[in-house]
PDB file of C-alpha atoms in Angstrom:
ATOM      1  CA  MET H   1       2.946-110.044 -24.502  1.00 45.00           C
ATOM      2  CA  LYS H   2       4.873-112.639 -22.494  1.00 44.00           C
ATOM      3  CA  TYR H   3       7.870-110.300 -22.165  1.00 43.00           C
ATOM      4  CA  PHE H   4       5.621-107.417 -21.113  1.00 39.00           C
ATOM      5  CA  ILE H   5       4.136-109.506 -18.282  1.00 41.00           C
ATOM      6  CA  VAL H   6       7.613-110.602 -17.169  1.00 39.00           C
ATOM      7  CA  GLY H   7       8.805-106.965 -17.209  1.00 42.00           C
ATOM      8  CA  CYS H   8       5.853-105.854 -15.075  1.00 41.00           C
ATOM      9  CA  PHE H   9       6.535-108.661 -12.621  1.00 38.00           C
ATOM     10  CA  LEU H  10      10.182-107.620 -12.263  1.00 38.00           C
ATOM     11  CA  LEU H  11       9.238-103.950 -11.714  1.00 42.00           C
ATOM     12  CA  ILE H  12       6.652-104.847  -9.058  1.00 40.00           C
ATOM     13  CA  SER H  13       9.156-107.186  -7.434  1.00 42.00           C
ATOM     14  CA  ALA H  14      11.811-104.435  -7.320  1.00 41.00           C
ATOM     15  CA  CYS H  15       9.367-101.995  -5.705  1.00 48.00           C
ATOM     16  CA  ALA H  16       8.316-104.563  -3.138  1.00 41.00           C
ATOM     17  CA  GLN H  17      11.931-105.293  -2.283  1.00 40.00           C
ATOM     18  CA  GLN H  18      12.579-101.570  -1.875  1.00 38.00           C
ATOM     19  CA  GLU H  19       9.780-101.359   0.699  1.00 39.00           C
ATOM     20  CA  GLN H  20      11.791-103.914   2.704  1.00 39.00           C
ATOM     21  CA  LEU H  21      14.920-101.702   2.525  1.00 41.00           C
ATOM     22  CA  ASP H  22      16.721-103.612  -0.191  1.00 42.00           C
ATOM     23  CA  LEU H  23      19.249-100.934  -1.151  1.00 44.00           C
ATOM     24  CA  HIS H  24      20.080-102.551  -4.487  1.00 44.00           C
ATOM     25  CA  HIS H  25      16.838-101.516  -6.240  1.00 51.00           C
ATOM     26  CA  ASP H  26      15.250 -98.290  -7.353  1.00 67.00           C
ATOM     27  CA  CYS H  27      11.576 -97.913  -8.186  1.00 87.00           C
ATOM     28  CA  SER H  28      10.425 -95.631 -11.018  1.00 85.00           C
ATOM     29  CA  SER H  29       7.029 -95.151 -12.610  1.00 89.00           C
ATOM     30  CA  ILE H  30       5.272 -92.801 -15.044  1.00 88.00           C
ATOM     31  CA  LEU H  31       1.739 -91.792 -14.098  1.00 82.00           C
ATOM     32  CA  SER H  32      -0.968 -89.693 -15.729  1.00 83.00           C
ATOM     33  CA  GLN H  33      -2.318 -86.915 -13.512  1.00 79.00           C
ATOM     34  CA  ASN H  34      -4.601 -84.119 -14.724  1.00 79.00           C
ATOM     35  CA  GLY H  35      -3.606 -84.801 -18.320  1.00 80.00           C
ATOM     36  CA  GLN H  36       0.135 -84.652 -17.576  1.00 82.00           C
ATOM     37  CA  LYS H  37       2.751 -87.387 -17.471  1.00 89.00           C
ATOM     38  CA  ILE H  38       4.390 -87.493 -14.026  1.00 90.00           C
ATOM     39  CA  LEU H  39       7.666 -89.279 -13.370  1.00 91.00           C
ATOM     40  CA  GLU H  40       8.053 -90.682  -9.864  1.00 92.00           C
ATOM     41  CA  ASN H  41      11.350 -92.026  -8.523  1.00 93.00           C
ATOM     42  CA  ALA H  42      11.911 -93.721  -5.183  1.00 94.00           C
ATOM     43  CA  TYR H  43      15.273 -94.849  -3.891  1.00 94.00           C
ATOM     44  CA  TYR H  44      17.522 -94.979  -0.829  1.00 93.00           C
ATOM     45  CA  LYS H  45      20.678 -93.048  -0.065  1.00 91.00           C
ATOM     46  CA  VAL H  46      23.278 -94.053   2.506  1.00 90.00           C
ATOM     47  CA  VAL H  47      25.058 -91.215   4.310  1.00 87.00           C
ATOM     48  CA  GLN H  48      28.271 -92.262   6.012  1.00 78.00           C
ATOM     49  CA  ASN H  49      28.004 -92.483   9.809  1.00 71.00           C
ATOM     50  CA  LYS H  50      24.461 -91.083   9.743  1.00 74.00           C
ATOM     51  CA  GLY H  51      22.223 -93.795   8.346  1.00 86.00           C
ATOM     52  CA  VAL H  52      19.869 -94.506   5.460  1.00 91.00           C
ATOM     53  CA  PHE H  53      17.395 -92.031   3.955  1.00 93.00           C
ATOM     54  CA  ALA H  54      14.399 -92.671   1.692  1.00 94.00           C
ATOM     55  CA  ILE H  55      14.220 -90.321  -1.317  1.00 95.00           C
ATOM     56  CA  LYS H  56      11.035 -89.723  -3.297  1.00 96.00           C
ATOM     57  CA  GLU H  57      10.968 -87.508  -6.400  1.00 95.00           C
ATOM     58  CA  LYS H  58       8.039 -86.360  -8.525  1.00 94.00           C
ATOM     59  CA  LYS H  59       8.351 -84.322 -11.734  1.00 92.00           C
ATOM     60  CA  SER H  60       6.154 -83.385 -14.683  1.00 89.00           C
ATOM     61  CA  LEU H  61       7.532 -84.637 -18.003  1.00 88.00           C
ATOM     62  CA  ASP H  62       5.323 -82.264 -20.017  1.00 84.00           C
ATOM     63  CA  ASP H  63       6.347 -79.015 -18.294  1.00 82.00           C
ATOM     64  CA  THR H  64      10.063 -78.363 -18.826  1.00 76.00           C
ATOM     65  CA  LEU H  65       9.976 -75.406 -16.396  1.00 75.00           C
ATOM     66  CA  SER H  66       8.462 -77.363 -13.533  1.00 81.00           C
ATOM     67  CA  GLN H  67      10.623 -78.210 -10.545  1.00 86.00           C
ATOM     68  CA  THR H  68      10.994 -81.611  -8.966  1.00 93.00           C
ATOM     69  CA  ILE H  69       9.104 -82.241  -5.727  1.00 94.00           C
ATOM     70  CA  PHE H  70      11.372 -83.946  -3.184  1.00 96.00           C
ATOM     71  CA  ASN H  71      10.465 -85.833  -0.017  1.00 96.00           C
ATOM     72  CA  ILE H  72      13.365 -87.081   2.124  1.00 95.00           C
ATOM     73  CA  SER H  73      12.991 -88.980   5.382  1.00 93.00           C
ATOM     74  CA  PRO H  74      15.213 -91.115   7.663  1.00 92.00           C
ATOM     75  CA  VAL H  75      14.857 -94.894   7.494  1.00 90.00           C
ATOM     76  CA  TYR H  76      17.725 -96.201   9.607  1.00 83.00           C
ATOM     77  CA  PRO H  77      18.651 -96.009  12.404  1.00 74.00           C
ATOM     78  CA  ILE H  78      15.221 -95.469  13.945  1.00 64.00           C
ATOM     79  CA  THR H  79      15.323 -93.048  16.882  1.00 58.00           C
ATOM     80  CA  ASP H  80      12.772 -91.082  18.890  1.00 55.00           C
ATOM     81  CA  SER H  81      13.769 -87.897  17.053  1.00 63.00           C
ATOM     82  CA  ALA H  82      13.659 -89.407  13.544  1.00 69.00           C
ATOM     83  CA  ASP H  83       9.960 -88.746  12.875  1.00 83.00           C
ATOM     84  CA  TRP H  84      10.481 -85.996  10.295  1.00 90.00           C
ATOM     85  CA  SER H  85      10.776 -85.367   6.579  1.00 93.00           C
ATOM     86  CA  ILE H  86      12.315 -82.694   4.365  1.00 94.00           C
ATOM     87  CA  ASP H  87       9.949 -81.479   1.639  1.00 94.00           C
ATOM     88  CA  PHE H  88      10.867 -78.967  -1.052  1.00 92.00           C
ATOM     89  CA  LYS H  89      10.580 -78.115  -4.742  1.00 90.00           C
ATOM     90  CA  GLY H  90      13.895 -77.654  -6.466  1.00 89.00           C
ATOM     91  CA  LYS H  91      16.577 -78.627  -8.924  1.00 89.00           C
ATOM     92  CA  GLY H  92      18.380 -81.096  -6.707  1.00 92.00           C
ATOM     93  CA  PHE H  93      20.274 -81.574  -3.476  1.00 95.00           C
ATOM     94  CA  GLU H  94      23.537 -82.657  -1.877  1.00 93.00           C
ATOM     95  CA  MET H  95      23.872 -84.592   1.379  1.00 92.00           C
ATOM     96  CA  THR H  96      26.854 -84.495   3.730  1.00 85.00           C
ATOM     97  CA  LYS H  97      27.407 -86.153   7.095  1.00 81.00           C
ATOM     98  CA  SER H  98      25.151 -83.727   8.953  1.00 85.00           C
ATOM     99  CA  THR H  99      23.255 -81.566   6.446  1.00 90.00           C
ATOM    100  CA  LEU H 100      21.308 -81.533   3.192  1.00 94.00           C
ATOM    101  CA  VAL H 101      21.686 -78.575   0.811  1.00 95.00           C
ATOM    102  CA  ALA H 102      18.660 -78.133  -1.479  1.00 94.00           C
ATOM    103  CA  GLU H 103      18.831 -75.999  -4.642  1.00 92.00           C
ATOM    104  CA  THR H 104      15.817 -74.127  -6.014  1.00 87.00           C
ATOM    105  CA  THR H 105      15.873 -72.429  -9.402  1.00 80.00           C
ATOM    106  CA  SER H 106      13.438 -70.303 -11.373  1.00 75.00           C
ATOM    107  CA  TYR H 107      13.596 -68.835 -14.868  1.00 72.00           C
ATOM    108  CA  ASP H 108      13.178 -65.287 -13.494  1.00 76.00           C
ATOM    109  CA  SER H 109      15.189 -65.432 -10.246  1.00 83.00           C
ATOM    110  CA  ASP H 110      18.587 -66.308  -8.829  1.00 87.00           C
ATOM    111  CA  ALA H 111      19.273 -69.839  -7.669  1.00 88.00           C
ATOM    112  CA  SER H 112      18.498 -70.212  -3.975  1.00 92.00           C
ATOM    113  CA  TYR H 113      19.592 -72.773  -1.415  1.00 94.00           C
ATOM    114  CA  GLY H 114      18.351 -74.192   1.846  1.00 94.00           C
ATOM    115  CA  ILE H 115      20.468 -76.029   4.418  1.00 95.00           C
ATOM    116  CA  TYR H 116      18.570 -78.718   6.347  1.00 94.00           C
ATOM    117  CA  SER H 117      19.672 -80.672   9.412  1.00 91.00           C
ATOM    118  CA  LEU H 118      19.846 -84.459   8.990  1.00 89.00           C
ATOM    119  CA  GLN H 119      19.274 -84.753  12.733  1.00 86.00           C
ATOM    120  CA  SER H 120      15.915 -82.974  12.909  1.00 88.00           C
ATOM    121  CA  GLY H 121      14.893 -82.147   9.323  1.00 91.00           C
ATOM    122  CA  ALA H 122      14.717 -78.441  10.244  1.00 90.00           C
ATOM    123  CA  CYS H 123      15.726 -75.727   7.767  1.00 92.00           C
ATOM    124  CA  ILE H 124      18.864 -74.149   9.247  1.00 93.00           C
ATOM    125  CA  LEU H 125      19.632 -71.457   6.697  1.00 92.00           C
ATOM    126  CA  GLU H 126      18.397 -70.009   3.394  1.00 93.00           C
ATOM    127  CA  TYR H 127      20.729 -68.134   1.050  1.00 94.00           C
ATOM    128  CA  THR H 128      21.305 -67.160  -2.559  1.00 92.00           C
ATOM    129  CA  TYR H 129      24.863 -65.904  -2.296  1.00 81.00           C
ATOM    130  CA  ASP H 130      26.905 -66.956  -0.440  1.00 80.00           C
ATOM    131  CA  LYS H 131      27.230 -69.722   2.155  1.00 88.00           C
ATOM    132  CA  LEU H 132      30.073 -68.974   4.549  1.00 96.00           C
ATOM    133  CA  GLU H 133      31.225 -71.416   7.225  1.00 95.00           C
ATOM    134  CA  VAL H 134      32.788 -70.970  10.653  1.00 94.00           C
ATOM    135  CA  LEU H 135      34.640 -74.150  11.618  1.00 91.00           C
ATOM    136  CA  PHE H 136      35.988 -75.574  14.868  1.00 88.00           C
ATOM    137  CA  VAL H 137      37.992 -78.611  15.910  1.00 83.00           C
ATOM    138  CA  ASP H 138      34.656 -80.028  17.024  1.00 80.00           C
ATOM    139  CA  GLU H 139      32.711 -80.373  13.752  1.00 76.00           C
ATOM    140  CA  SER H 140      29.356 -80.322  15.573  1.00 73.00           C
ATOM    141  CA  ASN H 141      30.064 -76.695  16.540  1.00 81.00           C
ATOM    142  CA  LYS H 142      29.920 -75.395  12.950  1.00 89.00           C
ATOM    143  CA  ARG H 143      28.291 -72.033  12.094  1.00 93.00           C
ATOM    144  CA  TYR H 144      26.799 -70.826   8.793  1.00 95.00           C
ATOM    145  CA  LEU H 145      26.343 -67.328   7.386  1.00 96.00           C
ATOM    146  CA  GLY H 146      24.570 -66.487   4.151  1.00 94.00           C
ATOM    147  CA  PHE H 147      22.911 -63.673   2.192  1.00 95.00           C
ATOM    148  CA  TYR H 148      19.466 -64.109   0.623  1.00 94.00           C
ATOM    149  CA  SER H 149      19.044 -61.658  -2.272  1.00 92.00           C
ATOM    150  CA  LYS H 150      15.729 -59.992  -3.148  1.00 89.00           C
ATOM    151  CA  ASN H 151      16.263 -61.555  -6.594  1.00 88.00           C
ATOM    152  CA  GLY H 152      16.241 -65.082  -5.152  1.00 87.00           C
ATOM    153  CA  ALA H 153      13.554 -67.670  -5.762  1.00 82.00           C
ATOM    154  CA  PRO H 154      10.382 -66.849  -3.803  1.00 76.00           C
ATOM    155  CA  SER H 155      10.561 -67.888  -0.160  1.00 78.00           C
ATOM    156  CA  THR H 156       7.627 -67.570   2.233  1.00 74.00           C
ATOM    157  CA  LYS H 157       9.924 -66.893   5.164  1.00 74.00           C
ATOM    158  CA  ILE H 158      11.985 -64.241   3.377  1.00 76.00           C
ATOM    159  CA  ARG H 159       8.932 -62.581   1.828  1.00 77.00           C
ATOM    160  CA  SER H 160       7.261 -62.189   5.221  1.00 79.00           C
ATOM    161  CA  ILE H 161      10.090 -60.040   6.601  1.00 78.00           C
ATOM    162  CA  SER H 162      10.889 -58.049   3.443  1.00 80.00           C
ATOM    163  CA  LYS H 163       9.918 -54.417   2.954  1.00 84.00           C
ATOM    164  CA  GLU H 164       9.641 -52.198  -0.117  1.00 86.00           C
ATOM    165  CA  ASN H 165      13.315 -51.160  -0.123  1.00 92.00           C
ATOM    166  CA  THR H 166      14.743 -54.469   1.103  1.00 93.00           C
ATOM    167  CA  LEU H 167      17.824 -55.608  -0.825  1.00 94.00           C
ATOM    168  CA  GLY H 168      18.246 -58.880   1.036  1.00 93.00           C
ATOM    169  CA  ILE H 169      18.606 -60.721   4.305  1.00 93.00           C
ATOM    170  CA  PHE H 170      21.721 -61.837   6.213  1.00 95.00           C
ATOM    171  CA  ASN H 171      21.234 -65.085   8.138  1.00 94.00           C
ATOM    172  CA  TYR H 172      23.510 -66.540  10.834  1.00 96.00           C
ATOM    173  CA  ALA H 173      22.941 -70.093  12.066  1.00 94.00           C
ATOM    174  CA  SER H 174      24.397 -73.053  13.923  1.00 90.00           C
ATOM    175  CA  GLN H 175      23.849 -76.690  12.978  1.00 86.00           C
ATOM    176  CA  ASP H 176      20.822 -76.651  15.289  1.00 85.00           C
ATOM    177  CA  GLY H 177      19.015 -73.717  13.680  1.00 89.00           C
ATOM    178  CA  LEU H 178      18.858 -70.039  12.827  1.00 91.00           C
ATOM    179  CA  LEU H 179      20.536 -67.728  15.353  1.00 92.00           C
ATOM    180  CA  LYS H 180      20.083 -64.243  13.906  1.00 93.00           C
ATOM    181  CA  THR H 181      18.687 -62.358  10.902  1.00 94.00           C
ATOM    182  CA  ILE H 182      19.566 -58.827   9.753  1.00 96.00           C
ATOM    183  CA  SER H 183      17.674 -57.053   6.978  1.00 95.00           C
ATOM    184  CA  LEU H 184      19.536 -54.881   4.452  1.00 96.00           C
ATOM    185  CA  GLU H 185      17.599 -51.978   2.989  1.00 96.00           C
ATOM    186  CA  ALA H 186      18.356 -49.110   0.628  1.00 96.00           C
ATOM    187  CA  ILE H 187      17.796 -45.617   1.999  1.00 95.00           C
ATOM    188  CA  ASP H 188      16.751 -44.465  -1.478  1.00 94.00           C
ATOM    189  CA  ALA H 189      14.617 -46.754  -3.677  1.00 91.00           C
ATOM    190  CA  ASN H 190      16.698 -45.766  -6.726  1.00 92.00           C
ATOM    191  CA  TRP H 191      19.525 -47.952  -5.409  1.00 93.00           C
ATOM    192  CA  LEU H 192      17.380 -51.044  -5.924  1.00 91.00           C
ATOM    193  CA  ASP H 193      18.145 -50.902  -9.659  1.00 90.00           C
ATOM    194  CA  ILE H 194      21.710 -49.607  -9.389  1.00 94.00           C
ATOM    195  CA  LEU H 195      23.232 -52.192  -7.054  1.00 95.00           C
ATOM    196  CA  ASP H 196      23.959 -55.752  -8.137  1.00 94.00           C
ATOM    197  CA  VAL H 197      22.435 -57.552  -5.149  1.00 91.00           C
ATOM    198  CA  SER H 198      22.858 -60.968  -6.772  1.00 89.00           C
ATOM    199  CA  ASN H 199      26.637 -61.081  -6.472  1.00 88.00           C
ATOM    200  CA  PRO H 200      28.011 -59.405  -3.349  1.00 93.00           C
ATOM    201  CA  VAL H 201      31.507 -60.248  -2.145  1.00 95.00           C
ATOM    202  CA  LEU H 202      31.317 -61.651   1.401  1.00 96.00           C
ATOM    203  CA  GLU H 203      34.448 -62.240   3.455  1.00 97.00           C
ATOM    204  CA  LEU H 204      34.915 -63.549   6.995  1.00 97.00           C
ATOM    205  CA  MET H 205      37.563 -61.520   8.789  1.00 96.00           C
ATOM    206  CA  PRO H 206      39.316 -62.801  11.955  1.00 94.00           C
ATOM    207  CA  ILE H 207      39.927 -60.111  14.566  1.00 92.00           C
ATOM    208  CA  GLU H 208      42.085 -62.170  16.950  1.00 86.00           C
ATOM    209  CA  ASP H 209      44.799 -64.790  16.558  1.00 85.00           C
ATOM    210  CA  ASN H 210      42.480 -67.633  17.642  1.00 85.00           C
ATOM    211  CA  ALA H 211      41.099 -67.987  14.091  1.00 90.00           C
ATOM    212  CA  ILE H 212      42.525 -68.272  10.587  1.00 93.00           C
ATOM    213  CA  GLN H 213      40.968 -67.380   7.227  1.00 95.00           C
ATOM    214  CA  LEU H 214      40.480 -70.157   4.648  1.00 95.00           C
ATOM    215  CA  ASN H 215      39.263 -70.331   1.029  1.00 94.00           C
ATOM    216  CA  ALA H 216      39.619 -66.594   0.364  1.00 92.00           C
ATOM    217  CA  GLY H 217      37.490 -65.670   3.356  1.00 94.00           C
ATOM    218  CA  LYS H 218      34.692 -68.157   2.684  1.00 96.00           C
ATOM    219  CA  LYS H 219      35.659 -70.146   5.779  1.00 96.00           C
ATOM    220  CA  LEU H 220      36.981 -69.194   9.197  1.00 95.00           C
ATOM    221  CA  TYR H 221      38.657 -71.818  11.352  1.00 93.00           C
ATOM    222  CA  PHE H 222      38.903 -71.326  15.114  1.00 90.00           C
ATOM    223  CA  THR H 223      41.999 -73.056  16.450  1.00 84.00           C
ATOM    224  CA  ALA H 224      42.192 -71.938  20.098  1.00 68.00           C
ATOM    225  CA  GLN H 225      40.282 -73.510  22.966  1.00 63.00           C
ATOM    226  CA  ASP H 226      38.222 -70.375  23.615  1.00 54.00           C
ATOM    227  CA  GLY H 227      36.666 -70.888  20.196  1.00 54.00           C
ATOM    228  CA  PHE H 228      34.586 -73.712  21.642  1.00 58.00           C
ATOM    229  CA  ALA H 229      32.681 -71.299  23.871  1.00 58.00           C
ATOM    230  CA  ASP H 230      30.179 -68.810  22.498  1.00 62.00           C
ATOM    231  CA  GLU H 231      32.046 -65.903  24.049  1.00 63.00           C
ATOM    232  CA  GLY H 232      35.111 -66.821  21.986  1.00 72.00           C
ATOM    233  CA  VAL H 233      33.353 -66.601  18.611  1.00 84.00           C
ATOM    234  CA  ASP H 234      34.257 -63.070  17.513  1.00 91.00           C
ATOM    235  CA  PHE H 235      34.875 -61.991  13.900  1.00 95.00           C
ATOM    236  CA  ASP H 236      33.768 -59.505  11.239  1.00 97.00           C
ATOM    237  CA  LEU H 237      31.828 -59.972   8.004  1.00 97.00           C
ATOM    238  CA  LYS H 238      32.986 -57.695   5.204  1.00 97.00           C
ATOM    239  CA  VAL H 239      30.279 -57.026   2.600  1.00 97.00           C
ATOM    240  CA  ILE H 240      30.915 -55.439  -0.809  1.00 97.00           C
ATOM    241  CA  PHE H 241      28.245 -54.690  -3.412  1.00 96.00           C
ATOM    242  CA  TYR H 242      29.011 -53.332  -6.880  1.00 97.00           C
ATOM    243  CA  THR H 243      27.036 -50.902  -9.013  1.00 95.00           C
ATOM    244  CA  THR H 244      25.758 -52.294 -12.309  1.00 92.00           C
ATOM    245  CA  ASP H 245      26.742 -49.237 -14.361  1.00 89.00           C
ATOM    246  CA  THR H 246      30.301 -48.345 -13.247  1.00 92.00           C
ATOM    247  CA  TYR H 247      31.107 -51.443 -11.181  1.00 93.00           C
ATOM    248  CA  LYS H 248      31.970 -49.199  -8.248  1.00 95.00           C
ATOM    249  CA  PRO H 249      32.331 -51.006  -4.887  1.00 96.00           C
ATOM    250  CA  VAL H 250      30.060 -50.053  -1.986  1.00 96.00           C
ATOM    251  CA  GLU H 251      30.900 -51.764   1.302  1.00 96.00           C
ATOM    252  CA  PHE H 252      30.163 -52.078   4.997  1.00 97.00           C
ATOM    253  CA  THR H 253      30.923 -54.458   7.869  1.00 97.00           C
ATOM    254  CA  LEU H 254      28.788 -56.602  10.174  1.00 98.00           C
ATOM    255  CA  GLU H 255      30.053 -58.023  13.457  1.00 97.00           C
ATOM    256  CA  VAL H 256      29.790 -61.367  15.207  1.00 95.00           C
ATOM    257  CA  ARG H 257      30.450 -60.973  18.917  1.00 92.00           C
ATOM    258  CA  ALA H 258      29.888 -63.697  21.509  1.00 86.00           C
ATOM    259  CA  ASN H 259      28.335 -65.797  18.746  1.00 86.00           C
ATOM    260  CA  GLN H 260      25.738 -63.114  17.859  1.00 91.00           C
ATOM    261  CA  LEU H 261      25.426 -61.390  14.462  1.00 96.00           C
ATOM    262  CA  LEU H 262      25.311 -57.645  15.225  1.00 97.00           C
ATOM    263  CA  ILE H 263      25.031 -54.275  13.553  1.00 97.00           C
ATOM    264  CA  PRO H 264      28.045 -52.156  14.585  1.00 96.00           C
ATOM    265  CA  LYS H 265      27.036 -49.527  17.161  1.00 94.00           C
ATOM    266  CA  ASP H 266      28.625 -46.765  15.091  1.00 94.00           C
ATOM    267  CA  PHE H 267      27.079 -47.921  11.788  1.00 96.00           C
ATOM    268  CA  LYS H 268      26.345 -45.014   9.428  1.00 94.00           C
ATOM    269  CA  HIS H 269      25.996 -45.286   5.666  1.00 96.00           C
ATOM    270  CA  SER H 270      24.805 -43.057   2.836  1.00 95.00           C
ATOM    271  CA  ILE H 271      23.242 -45.961   0.890  1.00 96.00           C
ATOM    272  CA  PHE H 272      22.343 -48.761   3.297  1.00 97.00           C
ATOM    273  CA  GLN H 273      20.369 -49.139   6.472  1.00 96.00           C
ATOM    274  CA  LEU H 274      20.347 -52.284   8.594  1.00 97.00           C
ATOM    275  CA  GLU H 275      17.645 -53.700  10.841  1.00 95.00           C
ATOM    276  CA  SER H 276      18.051 -56.508  13.356  1.00 94.00           C
ATOM    277  CA  LEU H 277      15.107 -58.936  13.150  1.00 91.00           C
TER     278      LEU H 277
END
């Protein structure tokens, strides 16, 4: 009994110290809610050159299919724009200098991801496959491009703009937020079961000598000075889907001109139709 009391005192002490931003302690507890055992974790994470963030996790120990509920908020430094939090259900997350990438999984859908800004807490981009990056000498000028498949984990935002024949959504964003969305639809509903929309091949294609292709087309690096201005951000996105029966490639191209994701003016296709949203 004596050791139990001492253990409880140490746990309470650790939690109290954590409230005072003592980064050497974590606080964990198991609660009973509605007949289920709930594990709660609370800890801090330091992101280089950005500050300190408070992480809270909650997960059911009785339901192996349940996802963890995350709440992430800035602790230090305190600024006028730091009154925000990132809330999501998912498998986990990764934090970089400027963004948080959250992963959501489901037993009957593809893994899906959300990119959040560590400056504002806003969701910049959602995608299932793949996240492409446009890079500049100035890292704060980064762009993201991703495809959200109809087979991805349910998303309120994606569901609201999807139609019956929608195969997925292309999203183009900066580090400040979403810039453009284009919906991909099948002309004939039969293609919904023929095309493998979970694994398209996406490739960023430079069209001038002011940019170079990196990582097999997953990244595009603008090297010239005109790449800093929106009017200098011009490139193509090559998209290839494969059929599930014969693995035959079906492709088309999207354009980014003056920093805007566009449908080519002469776009015509026997399988796909595109809509700018």
